[in-house]
Short mmCIF file of C-alpha atoms in Angstrom, two decimals:
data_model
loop_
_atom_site.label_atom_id
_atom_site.label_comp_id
_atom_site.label_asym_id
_atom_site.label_seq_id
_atom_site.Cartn_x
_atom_site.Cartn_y
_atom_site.Cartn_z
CA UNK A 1 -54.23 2.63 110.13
CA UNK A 2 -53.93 5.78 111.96
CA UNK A 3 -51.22 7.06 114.45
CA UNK A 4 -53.27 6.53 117.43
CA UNK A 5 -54.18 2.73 116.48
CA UNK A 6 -50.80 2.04 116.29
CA UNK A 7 -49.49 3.41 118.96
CA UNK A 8 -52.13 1.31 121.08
CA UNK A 9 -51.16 -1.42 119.77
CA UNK A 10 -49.42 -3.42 122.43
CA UNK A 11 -45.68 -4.07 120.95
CA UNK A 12 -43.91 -5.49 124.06
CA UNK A 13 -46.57 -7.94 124.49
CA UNK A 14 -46.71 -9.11 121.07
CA UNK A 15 -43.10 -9.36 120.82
CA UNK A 16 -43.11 -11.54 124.20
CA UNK A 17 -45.77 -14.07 122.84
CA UNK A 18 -44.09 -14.04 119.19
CA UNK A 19 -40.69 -15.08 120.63
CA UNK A 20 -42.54 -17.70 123.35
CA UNK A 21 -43.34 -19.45 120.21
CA UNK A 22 -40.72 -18.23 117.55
CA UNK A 23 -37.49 -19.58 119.51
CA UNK A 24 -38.28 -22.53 120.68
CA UNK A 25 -38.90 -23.19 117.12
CA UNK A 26 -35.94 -21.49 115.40
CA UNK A 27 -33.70 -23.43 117.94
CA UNK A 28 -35.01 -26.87 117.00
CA UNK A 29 -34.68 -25.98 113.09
CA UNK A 30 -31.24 -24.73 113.55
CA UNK A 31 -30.24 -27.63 115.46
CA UNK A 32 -31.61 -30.09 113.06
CA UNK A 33 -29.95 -28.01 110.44
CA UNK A 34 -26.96 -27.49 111.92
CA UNK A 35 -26.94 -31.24 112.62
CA UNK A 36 -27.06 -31.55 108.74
CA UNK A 37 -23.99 -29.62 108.37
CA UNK A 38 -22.04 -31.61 110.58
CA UNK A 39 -23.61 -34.61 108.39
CA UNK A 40 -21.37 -32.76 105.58
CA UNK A 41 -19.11 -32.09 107.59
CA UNK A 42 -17.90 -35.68 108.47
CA UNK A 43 -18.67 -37.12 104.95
CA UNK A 44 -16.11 -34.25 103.51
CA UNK A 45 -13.04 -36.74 103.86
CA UNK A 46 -15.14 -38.87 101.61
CA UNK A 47 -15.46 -36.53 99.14
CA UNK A 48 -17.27 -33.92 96.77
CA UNK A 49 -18.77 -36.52 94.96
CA UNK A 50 -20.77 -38.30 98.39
CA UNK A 51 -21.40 -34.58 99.89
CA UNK A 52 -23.19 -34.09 96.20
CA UNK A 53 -24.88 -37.44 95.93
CA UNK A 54 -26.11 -36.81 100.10
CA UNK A 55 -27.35 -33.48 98.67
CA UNK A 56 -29.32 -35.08 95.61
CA UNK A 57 -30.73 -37.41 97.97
CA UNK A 58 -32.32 -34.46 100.31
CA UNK A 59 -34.22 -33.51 97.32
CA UNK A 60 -36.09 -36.22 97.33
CA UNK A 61 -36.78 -35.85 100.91
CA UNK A 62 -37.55 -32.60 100.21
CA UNK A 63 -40.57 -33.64 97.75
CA UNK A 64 -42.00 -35.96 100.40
CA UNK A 65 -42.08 -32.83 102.39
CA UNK A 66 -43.55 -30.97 100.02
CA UNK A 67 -46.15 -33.98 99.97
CA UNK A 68 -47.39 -33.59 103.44
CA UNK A 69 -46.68 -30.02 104.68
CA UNK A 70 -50.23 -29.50 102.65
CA UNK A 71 -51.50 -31.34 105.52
CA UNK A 72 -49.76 -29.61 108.12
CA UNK A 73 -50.70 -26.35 107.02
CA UNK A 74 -54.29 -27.25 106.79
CA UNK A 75 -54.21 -29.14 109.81
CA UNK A 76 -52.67 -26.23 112.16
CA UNK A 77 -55.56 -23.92 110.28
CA UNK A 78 -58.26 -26.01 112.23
CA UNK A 79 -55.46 -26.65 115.57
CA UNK A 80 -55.12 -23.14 115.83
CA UNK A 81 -58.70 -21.99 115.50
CA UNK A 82 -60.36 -24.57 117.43
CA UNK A 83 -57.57 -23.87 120.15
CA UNK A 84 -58.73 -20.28 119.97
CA UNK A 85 -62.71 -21.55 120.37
CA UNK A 86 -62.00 -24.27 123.25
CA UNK A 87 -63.34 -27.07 121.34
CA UNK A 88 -61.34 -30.48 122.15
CA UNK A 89 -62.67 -32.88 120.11
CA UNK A 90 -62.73 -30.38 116.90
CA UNK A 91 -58.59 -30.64 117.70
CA UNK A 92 -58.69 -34.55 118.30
CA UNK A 93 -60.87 -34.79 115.19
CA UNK A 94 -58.66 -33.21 112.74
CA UNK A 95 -55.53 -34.06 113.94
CA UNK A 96 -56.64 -37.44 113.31
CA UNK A 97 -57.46 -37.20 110.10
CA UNK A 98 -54.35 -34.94 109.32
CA UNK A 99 -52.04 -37.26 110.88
CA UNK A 100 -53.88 -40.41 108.69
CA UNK A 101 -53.07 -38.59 105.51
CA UNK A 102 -49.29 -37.68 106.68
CA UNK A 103 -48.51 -41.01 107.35
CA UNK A 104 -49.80 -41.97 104.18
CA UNK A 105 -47.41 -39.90 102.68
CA UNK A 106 -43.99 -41.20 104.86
CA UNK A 107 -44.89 -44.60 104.11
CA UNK A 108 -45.10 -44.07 100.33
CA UNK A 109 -42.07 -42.14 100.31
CA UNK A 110 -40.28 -44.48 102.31
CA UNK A 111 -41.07 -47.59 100.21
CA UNK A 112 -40.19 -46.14 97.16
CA UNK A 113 -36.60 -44.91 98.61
CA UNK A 114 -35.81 -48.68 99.69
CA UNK A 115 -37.79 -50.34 96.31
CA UNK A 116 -36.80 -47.96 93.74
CA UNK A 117 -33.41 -45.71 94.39
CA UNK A 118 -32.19 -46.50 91.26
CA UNK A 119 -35.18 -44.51 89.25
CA UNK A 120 -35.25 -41.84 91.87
CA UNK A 121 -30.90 -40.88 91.83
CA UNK A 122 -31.60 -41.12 88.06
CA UNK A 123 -34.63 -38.57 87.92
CA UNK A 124 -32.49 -36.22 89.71
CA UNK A 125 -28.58 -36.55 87.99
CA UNK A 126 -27.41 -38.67 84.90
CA UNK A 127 -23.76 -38.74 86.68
CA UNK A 128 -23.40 -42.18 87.24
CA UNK A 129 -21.01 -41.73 89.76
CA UNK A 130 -23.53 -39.75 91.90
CA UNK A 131 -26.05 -42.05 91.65
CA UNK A 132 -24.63 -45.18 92.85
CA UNK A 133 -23.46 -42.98 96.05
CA UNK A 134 -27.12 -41.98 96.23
CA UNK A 135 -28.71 -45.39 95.69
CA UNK A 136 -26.38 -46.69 98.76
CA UNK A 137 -28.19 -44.20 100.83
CA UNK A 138 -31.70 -44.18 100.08
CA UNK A 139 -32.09 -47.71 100.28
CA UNK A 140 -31.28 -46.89 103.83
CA UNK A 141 -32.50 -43.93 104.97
CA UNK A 142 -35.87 -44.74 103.78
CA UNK A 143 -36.69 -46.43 106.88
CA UNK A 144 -36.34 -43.16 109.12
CA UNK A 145 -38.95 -40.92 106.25
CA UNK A 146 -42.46 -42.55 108.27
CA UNK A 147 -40.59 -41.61 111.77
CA UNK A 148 -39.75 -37.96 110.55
CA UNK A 149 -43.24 -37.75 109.05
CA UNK A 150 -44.70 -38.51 112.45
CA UNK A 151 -42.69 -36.22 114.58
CA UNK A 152 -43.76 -33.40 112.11
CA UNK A 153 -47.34 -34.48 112.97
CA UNK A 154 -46.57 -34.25 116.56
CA UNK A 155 -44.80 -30.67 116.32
CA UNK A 156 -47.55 -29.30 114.91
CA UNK A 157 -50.17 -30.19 117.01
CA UNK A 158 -47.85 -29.49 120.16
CA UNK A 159 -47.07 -25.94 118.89
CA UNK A 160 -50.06 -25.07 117.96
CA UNK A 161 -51.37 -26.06 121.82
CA UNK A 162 -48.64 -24.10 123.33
CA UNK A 163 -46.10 -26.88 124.16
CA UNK A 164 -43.50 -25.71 122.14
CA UNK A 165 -40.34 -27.14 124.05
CA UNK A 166 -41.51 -30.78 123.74
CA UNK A 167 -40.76 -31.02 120.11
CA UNK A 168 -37.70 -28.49 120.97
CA UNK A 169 -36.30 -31.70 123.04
CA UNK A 170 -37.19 -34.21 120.78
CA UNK A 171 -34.66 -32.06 118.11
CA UNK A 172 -31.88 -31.85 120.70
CA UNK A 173 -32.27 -35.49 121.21
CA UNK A 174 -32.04 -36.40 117.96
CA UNK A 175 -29.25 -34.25 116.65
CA UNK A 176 -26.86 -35.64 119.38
CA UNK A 177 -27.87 -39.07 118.61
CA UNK A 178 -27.07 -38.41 114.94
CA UNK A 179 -23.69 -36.95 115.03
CA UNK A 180 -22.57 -39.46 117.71
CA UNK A 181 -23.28 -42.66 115.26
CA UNK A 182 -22.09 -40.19 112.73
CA UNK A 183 -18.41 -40.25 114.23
CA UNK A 184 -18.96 -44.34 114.69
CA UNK A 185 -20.25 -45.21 111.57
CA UNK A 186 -18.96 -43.19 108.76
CA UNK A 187 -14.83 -43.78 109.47
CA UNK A 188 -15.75 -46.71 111.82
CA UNK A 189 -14.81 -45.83 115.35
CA UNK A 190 -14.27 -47.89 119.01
CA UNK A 191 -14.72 -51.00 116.81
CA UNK A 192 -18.24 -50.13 114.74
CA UNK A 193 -17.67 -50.58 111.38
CA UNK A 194 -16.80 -48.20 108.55
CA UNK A 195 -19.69 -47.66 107.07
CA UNK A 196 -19.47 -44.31 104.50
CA UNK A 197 -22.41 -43.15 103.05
CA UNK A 198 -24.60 -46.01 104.28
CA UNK A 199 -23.50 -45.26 108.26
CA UNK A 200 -25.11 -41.97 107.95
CA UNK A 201 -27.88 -42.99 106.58
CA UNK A 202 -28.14 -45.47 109.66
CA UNK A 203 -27.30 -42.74 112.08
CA UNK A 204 -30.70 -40.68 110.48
CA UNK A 205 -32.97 -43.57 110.69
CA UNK A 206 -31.51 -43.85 114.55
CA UNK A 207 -32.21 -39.92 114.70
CA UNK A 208 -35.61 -39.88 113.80
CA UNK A 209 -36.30 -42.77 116.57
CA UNK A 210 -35.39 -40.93 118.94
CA UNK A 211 -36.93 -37.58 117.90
CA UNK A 212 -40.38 -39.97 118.19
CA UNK A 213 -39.74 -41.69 121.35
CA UNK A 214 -38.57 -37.89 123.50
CA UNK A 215 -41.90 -36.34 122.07
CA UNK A 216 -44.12 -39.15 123.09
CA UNK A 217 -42.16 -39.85 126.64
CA UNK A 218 -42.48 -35.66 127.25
CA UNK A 219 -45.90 -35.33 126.07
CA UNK A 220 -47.15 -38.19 128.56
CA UNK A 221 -44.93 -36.80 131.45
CA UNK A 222 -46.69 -33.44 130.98
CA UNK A 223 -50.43 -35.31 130.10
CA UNK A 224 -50.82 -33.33 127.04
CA UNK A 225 -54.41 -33.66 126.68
CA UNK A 226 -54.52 -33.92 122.80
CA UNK A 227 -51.37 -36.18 121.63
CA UNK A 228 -51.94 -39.32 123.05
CA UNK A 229 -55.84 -39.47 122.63
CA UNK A 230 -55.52 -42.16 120.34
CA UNK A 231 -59.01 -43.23 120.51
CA UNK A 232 -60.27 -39.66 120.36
CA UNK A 233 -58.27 -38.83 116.83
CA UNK A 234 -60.34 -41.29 114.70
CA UNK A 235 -63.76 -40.34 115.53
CA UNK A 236 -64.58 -38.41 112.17
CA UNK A 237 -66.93 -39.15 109.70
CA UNK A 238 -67.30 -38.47 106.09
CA UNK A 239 -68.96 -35.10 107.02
CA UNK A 240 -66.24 -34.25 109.10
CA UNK A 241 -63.38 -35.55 106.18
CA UNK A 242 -65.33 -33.21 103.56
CA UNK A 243 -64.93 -30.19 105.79
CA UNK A 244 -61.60 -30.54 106.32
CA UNK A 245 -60.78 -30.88 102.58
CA UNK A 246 -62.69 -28.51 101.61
CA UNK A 247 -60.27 -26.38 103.45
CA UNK A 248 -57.19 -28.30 103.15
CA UNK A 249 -57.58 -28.68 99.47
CA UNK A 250 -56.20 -25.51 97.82
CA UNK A 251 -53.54 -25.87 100.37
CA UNK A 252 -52.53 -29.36 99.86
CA UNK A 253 -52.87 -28.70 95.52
CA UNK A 254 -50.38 -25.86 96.01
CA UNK A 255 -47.53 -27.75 97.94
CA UNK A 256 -47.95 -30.59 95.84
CA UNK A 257 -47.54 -28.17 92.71
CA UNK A 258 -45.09 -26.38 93.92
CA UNK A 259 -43.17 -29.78 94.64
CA UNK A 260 -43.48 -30.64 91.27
CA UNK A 261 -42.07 -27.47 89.95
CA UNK A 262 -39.35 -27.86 92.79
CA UNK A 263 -38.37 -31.08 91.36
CA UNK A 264 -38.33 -30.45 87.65
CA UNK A 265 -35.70 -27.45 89.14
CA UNK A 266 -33.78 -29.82 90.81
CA UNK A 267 -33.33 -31.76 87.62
CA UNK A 268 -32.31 -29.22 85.94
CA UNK A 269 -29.73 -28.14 88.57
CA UNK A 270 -29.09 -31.62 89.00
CA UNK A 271 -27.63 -31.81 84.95
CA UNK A 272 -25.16 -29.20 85.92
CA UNK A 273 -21.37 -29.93 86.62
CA UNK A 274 -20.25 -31.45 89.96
CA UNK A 275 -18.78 -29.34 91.00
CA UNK A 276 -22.29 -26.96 90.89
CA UNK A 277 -24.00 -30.03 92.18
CA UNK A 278 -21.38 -30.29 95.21
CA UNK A 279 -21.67 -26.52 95.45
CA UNK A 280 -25.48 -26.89 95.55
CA UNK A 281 -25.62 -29.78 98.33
CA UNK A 282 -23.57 -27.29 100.83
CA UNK A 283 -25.56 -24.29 99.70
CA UNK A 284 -28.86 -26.28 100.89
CA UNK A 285 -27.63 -26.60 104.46
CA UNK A 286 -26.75 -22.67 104.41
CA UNK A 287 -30.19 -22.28 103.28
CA UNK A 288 -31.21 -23.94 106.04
CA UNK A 289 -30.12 -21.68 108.67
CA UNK A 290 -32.05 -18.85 106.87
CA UNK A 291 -35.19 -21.46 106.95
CA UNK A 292 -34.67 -22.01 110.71
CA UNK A 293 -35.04 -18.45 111.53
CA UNK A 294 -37.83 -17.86 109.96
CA UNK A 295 -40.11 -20.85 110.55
CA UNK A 296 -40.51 -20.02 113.94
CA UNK A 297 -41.78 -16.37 113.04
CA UNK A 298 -44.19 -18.57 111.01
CA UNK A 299 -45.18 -20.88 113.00
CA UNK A 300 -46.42 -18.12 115.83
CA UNK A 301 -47.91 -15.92 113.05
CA UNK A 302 -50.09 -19.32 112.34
CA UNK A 303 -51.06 -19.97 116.05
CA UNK A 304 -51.29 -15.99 117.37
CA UNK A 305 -53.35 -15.50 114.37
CA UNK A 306 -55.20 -18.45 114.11
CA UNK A 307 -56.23 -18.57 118.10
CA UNK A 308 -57.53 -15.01 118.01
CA UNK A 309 -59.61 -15.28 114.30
CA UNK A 310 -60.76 -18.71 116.43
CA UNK A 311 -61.72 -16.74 119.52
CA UNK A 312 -63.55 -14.12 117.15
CA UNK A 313 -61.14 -11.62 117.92
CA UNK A 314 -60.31 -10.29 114.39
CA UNK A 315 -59.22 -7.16 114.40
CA UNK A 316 -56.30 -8.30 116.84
CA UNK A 317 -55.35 -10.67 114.73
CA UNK A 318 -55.38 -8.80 111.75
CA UNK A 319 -53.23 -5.98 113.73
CA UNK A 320 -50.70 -9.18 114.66
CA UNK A 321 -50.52 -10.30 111.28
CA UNK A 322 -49.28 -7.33 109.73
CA UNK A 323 -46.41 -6.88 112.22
CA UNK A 324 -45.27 -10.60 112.24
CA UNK A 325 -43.92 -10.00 108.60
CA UNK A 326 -41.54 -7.06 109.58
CA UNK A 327 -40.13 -9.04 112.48
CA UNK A 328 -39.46 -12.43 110.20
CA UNK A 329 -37.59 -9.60 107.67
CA UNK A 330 -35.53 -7.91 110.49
CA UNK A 331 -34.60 -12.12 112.02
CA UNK A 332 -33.95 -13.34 108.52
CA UNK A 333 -31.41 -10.06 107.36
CA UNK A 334 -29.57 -10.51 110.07
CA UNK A 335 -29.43 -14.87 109.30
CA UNK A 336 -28.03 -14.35 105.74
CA UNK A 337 -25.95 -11.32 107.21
CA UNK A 338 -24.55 -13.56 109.63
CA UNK A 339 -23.98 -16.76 106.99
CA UNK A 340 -22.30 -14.14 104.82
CA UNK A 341 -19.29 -13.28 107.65
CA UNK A 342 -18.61 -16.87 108.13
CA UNK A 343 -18.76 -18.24 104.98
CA UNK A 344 -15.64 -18.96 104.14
CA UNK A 345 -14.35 -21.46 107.15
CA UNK A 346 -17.64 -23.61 106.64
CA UNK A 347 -17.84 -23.98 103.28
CA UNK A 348 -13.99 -25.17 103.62
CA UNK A 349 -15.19 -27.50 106.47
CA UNK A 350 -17.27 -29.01 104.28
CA UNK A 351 -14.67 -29.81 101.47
CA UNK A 352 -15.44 -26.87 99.37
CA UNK A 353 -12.38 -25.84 97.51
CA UNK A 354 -12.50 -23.91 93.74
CA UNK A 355 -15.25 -23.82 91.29
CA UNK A 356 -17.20 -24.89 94.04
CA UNK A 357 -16.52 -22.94 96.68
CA UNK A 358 -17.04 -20.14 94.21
CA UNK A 359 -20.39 -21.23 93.03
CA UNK A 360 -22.05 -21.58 96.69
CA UNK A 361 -20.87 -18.48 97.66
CA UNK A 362 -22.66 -16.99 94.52
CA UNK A 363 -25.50 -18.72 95.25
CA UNK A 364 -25.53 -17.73 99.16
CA UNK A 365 -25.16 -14.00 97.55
CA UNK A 366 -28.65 -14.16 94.95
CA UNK A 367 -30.16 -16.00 98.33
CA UNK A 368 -29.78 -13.17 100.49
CA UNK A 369 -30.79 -10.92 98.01
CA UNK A 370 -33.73 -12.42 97.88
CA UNK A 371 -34.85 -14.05 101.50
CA UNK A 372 -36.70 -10.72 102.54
CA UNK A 373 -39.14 -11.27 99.72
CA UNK A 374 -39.10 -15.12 99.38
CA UNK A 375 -39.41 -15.45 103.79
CA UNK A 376 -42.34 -12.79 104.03
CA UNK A 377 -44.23 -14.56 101.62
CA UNK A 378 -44.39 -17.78 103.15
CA UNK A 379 -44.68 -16.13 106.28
CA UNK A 380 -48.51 -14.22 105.03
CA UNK A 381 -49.43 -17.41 103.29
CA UNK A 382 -48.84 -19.21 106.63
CA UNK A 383 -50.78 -16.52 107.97
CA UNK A 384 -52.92 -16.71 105.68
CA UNK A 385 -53.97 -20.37 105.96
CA UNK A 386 -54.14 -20.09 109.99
CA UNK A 387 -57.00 -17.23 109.12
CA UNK A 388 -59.10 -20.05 106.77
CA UNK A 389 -57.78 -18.16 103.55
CA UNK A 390 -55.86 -21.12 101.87
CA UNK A 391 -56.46 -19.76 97.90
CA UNK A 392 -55.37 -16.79 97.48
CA UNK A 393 -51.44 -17.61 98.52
CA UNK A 394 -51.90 -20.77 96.30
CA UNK A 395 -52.89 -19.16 93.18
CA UNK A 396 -50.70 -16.30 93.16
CA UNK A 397 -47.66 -18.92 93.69
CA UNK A 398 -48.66 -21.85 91.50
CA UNK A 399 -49.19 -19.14 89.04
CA UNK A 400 -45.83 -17.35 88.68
CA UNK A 401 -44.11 -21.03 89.36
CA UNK A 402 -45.69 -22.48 86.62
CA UNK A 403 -45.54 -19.28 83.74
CA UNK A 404 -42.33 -17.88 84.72
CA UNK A 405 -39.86 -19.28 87.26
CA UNK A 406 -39.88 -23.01 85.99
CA UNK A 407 -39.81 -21.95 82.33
CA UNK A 408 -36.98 -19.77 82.97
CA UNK A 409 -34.54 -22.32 84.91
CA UNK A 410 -35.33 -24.68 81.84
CA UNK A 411 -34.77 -22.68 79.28
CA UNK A 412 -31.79 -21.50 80.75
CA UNK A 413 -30.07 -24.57 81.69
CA UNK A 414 -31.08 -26.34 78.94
CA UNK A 415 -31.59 -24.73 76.11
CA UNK A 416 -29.49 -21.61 76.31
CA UNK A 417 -27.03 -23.60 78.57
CA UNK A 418 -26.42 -20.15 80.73
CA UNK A 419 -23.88 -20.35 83.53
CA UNK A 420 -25.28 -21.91 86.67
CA UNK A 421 -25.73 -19.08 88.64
CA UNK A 422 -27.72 -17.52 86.31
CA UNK A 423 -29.76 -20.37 86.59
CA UNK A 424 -30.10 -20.52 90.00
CA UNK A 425 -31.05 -17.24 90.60
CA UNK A 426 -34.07 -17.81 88.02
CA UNK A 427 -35.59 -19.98 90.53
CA UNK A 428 -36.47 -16.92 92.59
CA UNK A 429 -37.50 -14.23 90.27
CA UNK A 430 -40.84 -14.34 91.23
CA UNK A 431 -40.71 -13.31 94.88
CA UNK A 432 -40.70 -9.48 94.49
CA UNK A 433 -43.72 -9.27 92.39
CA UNK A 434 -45.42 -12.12 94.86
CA UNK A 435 -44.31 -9.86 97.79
CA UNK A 436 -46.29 -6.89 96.41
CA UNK A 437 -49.92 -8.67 95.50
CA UNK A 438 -49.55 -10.38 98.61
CA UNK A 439 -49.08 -7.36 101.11
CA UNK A 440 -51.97 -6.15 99.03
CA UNK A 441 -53.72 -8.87 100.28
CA UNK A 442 -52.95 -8.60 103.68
CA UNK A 443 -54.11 -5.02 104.39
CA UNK A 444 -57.32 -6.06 102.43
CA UNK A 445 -58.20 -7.69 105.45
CA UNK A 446 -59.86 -10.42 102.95
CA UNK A 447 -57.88 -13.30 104.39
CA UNK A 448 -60.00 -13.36 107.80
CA UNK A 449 -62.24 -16.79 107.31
CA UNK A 450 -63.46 -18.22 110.57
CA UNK A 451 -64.07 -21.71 110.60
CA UNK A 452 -65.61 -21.14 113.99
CA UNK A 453 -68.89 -20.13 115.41
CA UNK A 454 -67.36 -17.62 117.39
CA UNK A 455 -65.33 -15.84 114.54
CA UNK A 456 -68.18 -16.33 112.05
CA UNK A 457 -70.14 -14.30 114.21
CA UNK A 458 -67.63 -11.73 114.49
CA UNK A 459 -66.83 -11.23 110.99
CA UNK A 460 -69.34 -8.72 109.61
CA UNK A 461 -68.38 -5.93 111.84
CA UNK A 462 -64.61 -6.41 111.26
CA UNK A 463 -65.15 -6.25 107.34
CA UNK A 464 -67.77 -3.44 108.23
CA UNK A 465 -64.23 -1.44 110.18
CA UNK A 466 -62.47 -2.63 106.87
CA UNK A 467 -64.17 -1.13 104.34
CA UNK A 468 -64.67 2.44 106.50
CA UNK A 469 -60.99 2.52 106.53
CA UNK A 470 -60.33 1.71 102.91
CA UNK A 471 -62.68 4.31 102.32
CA UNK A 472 -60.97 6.71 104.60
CA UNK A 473 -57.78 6.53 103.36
CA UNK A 474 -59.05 6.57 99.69
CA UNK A 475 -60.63 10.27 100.84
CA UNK A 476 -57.72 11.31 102.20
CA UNK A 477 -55.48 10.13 99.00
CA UNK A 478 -58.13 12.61 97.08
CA UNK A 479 -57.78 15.01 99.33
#
């Protein structure tokens, strides 16, 4: 790109429709993760061993996410782009069909958290102590995993239509209605009954109730004219489900490996001391500040790139794209700069004292190091997806999960039965290489795959402007 391209390129406009999307987001993460640190928070009297079994237990929440954010992802690919073309019931139609699949997913999750906790605490820890804590609570919290599932279908659609705050709300709602039956139900408060582990279980399932009922109440205040088209999300037929996995496919087989790898991980961090395993339950929640800042930068990379390849305007969106990854960077530096400086008083908030305080803050330290890398990657493969390319961020991250990162963490743990930090930070070594092929990638321009009319028409001149500008600069490297 040369000077005079970029200088055109209109910065304080770009920044003004990132953040319109990007905070709103970011606020709602943070809140729902900073309502999961005052979760820790007020089970610390109880204990290392309950903050460590809670912990356990959000891995297998994470693996249910893992299990639908394939649909998600796909689903926001066709949102976005037929939000970008103006075509309704392409939007009804496959949120429909994404929402059928991610309900699927809650309600198999959830019934085997209430039917089978017992297997599932012992997949992940053979502490016994750890998994009767965790049994207690997934027999529980199981009902709120279809609820949760559902308000993620919700966001997404809602963001990815420009009503942002609606699912912003919904997250507000929900956090104070968590840590309120928090305080009531953990101790037992104003008469309610002390309840440990199993009252905040109750007090997520209560959460995620709300978070449903604020998004539907808001979105039929406001008449979104997508969300509550009930009879409008089910008219698809078997041409219409083909089409959509044909797209969806490579991005639902990569979250679904990638969960896999995640959890054979977690098992082996999970066969670690307790004190790692408390370490690693309070680390999560840091991490999730870090997440929060960057999913909204992802989420508006998805929808301002996905609109405009929709619209047929590719060569904005390819322009947006690349500059969407330095902003995440520059938000998620200053997160993990930020988490650093404050460390100390939360972790001790959250009944970290020792070996474990020690480990966490070792493992918030490898984090940082490596959140530039591991952030802008998901950040192009979101972008990536939104633009109809959903292999090429897939392949490159099955691959190095699968024939180096998840070899190394189990031969480290347990073979060569390293110390745990060393095994920790082996979960990440793959992210600098990944960063490299995939900003390769992105200034290949390859990624641009319209789904609609309009940006199928458009995309032979745009790879046309590619290729004279590879070949340009390949002159002037010669030169």
């Amino acid at each position: 790109m040369n000077t005079v391209a970029k200088e055109r390129f209109p910065w304080k406009a770009f920044i003004k429709s990132v953040m319109a999307i990007a905070v709103p987001v970011a606020l709602q993460n943070l809140l729902t993760t900073t309502g999961s640190m005052i979760d820790t928070m007020m089970l610390a009297p109880l204990g290392e061993l309950t903050v460590g079994a809670v912990g356990l237990c959000a891995q297998f929440s994470s693996l249910m996410f893992t299990g639908y954010w394939g649909f998600v992802g796909g689903g926001m690919l066709f949102f976005a782009q037929y939000y970008g073309a103006k075509d309704d019931e392409g939007i009804n139609r496959s949120y429909g069909i994404t929402l059928s699949f991610m309900m699927l997913v809650g309600f198999v999750f959830g019934l085997a958290a209430i039917l089978f906790p017992e297997a599932i605490m012992k997949v992940y820890t053979d502490k016994a102590s750890l998994q009767q804590l965790g049994v207690k609570y997934l027999r529980v919290v199981g009902f709120a995993y279809p609820l949760q599932v559902y308000a993620m279908a919700c966001s997404a659609l809602l963001r990815t239509t420009g009503k942002v705050r609606i699912p912003l709300y919904g997250g507000i709602a929900s956090v104070l209605t968590n840590c309120l039956l928090n305080f009531l139900l953990i101790e037992g408060r104003f008469g309610f009954p002390a309840m440990g582990i199993r009252g905040a279980a109750l007090a997520t399932v209560a959460a995620a109730m709300v978070n449903v009922v604020v998004i539907l109440v808001l979105a039929k205040v406001q008449q979104h004219p997508y969300l509550l088209r009930i009879s409008r999300h089910f008219r698809w037929n078997l041409d219409s489900l083909k089409a959509y996995l044909r797209k969806c496919f490579p991005i639902i087989l990569n979250e679904v490996a990638i969960g896999v790898g995640a959890m054979i991980m977690n098992i082996v961090l999970g066969r670690q001391s307790e004190a790692a395993i408390a370490g690693l339950a309070v680390f999560r929640t840091m991490e999730g500040f870090i997440i929060g800042f960057f999913a909204g930068f992802s989420n508006a990379s998805s929808v301002l790139v996905g609109t405009e390849v929709g619209a047929g305007n590719l060569k904005l969106a390819y322009e947006r794209a690349k500059r969407v990854v330095l902003l995440c960077d520059c938000f998620i530096l200053l997160g993990c700069l930020l988490l650093i400086s404050v460390h100390t008083p939360l972790f001790h908030a959250m009944s970290l004292s020792g070996e474990s305080f020690n480990l966490c803050f070792g493992m918030l330290l490898i984090y940082s190091m490596v959140a530039l890398f591991r952030m802008g990657n998901w950040t192009q493969n979101d972008t990536y997806r939104s633009a109809g390319d959903a292999t090429t961020g897939t392949t490159l991250e099955i691959v190095f999960m699968y024939l180096l990162v998840v070899p190394s963490v189990c031969l480290t743990g347990l073979k060569f039965h390293a110390p745990f930090l060393v095994v920790f930070a082996c979960c990440y070594i793959d992210e600098p290489i990944r960063f490299l092929l995939m900003q390769l990638h992105m200034y290949s321009g390859k990624w641009v795959r319209p789904v609609t009319p309009e940006g199928r028409e458009a995309l032979p001149a745009f790879m046309a402007e590619r290729k004279r500008s590879r070949e340009k600069r390949r002159g002037q490297a010669t030169a």
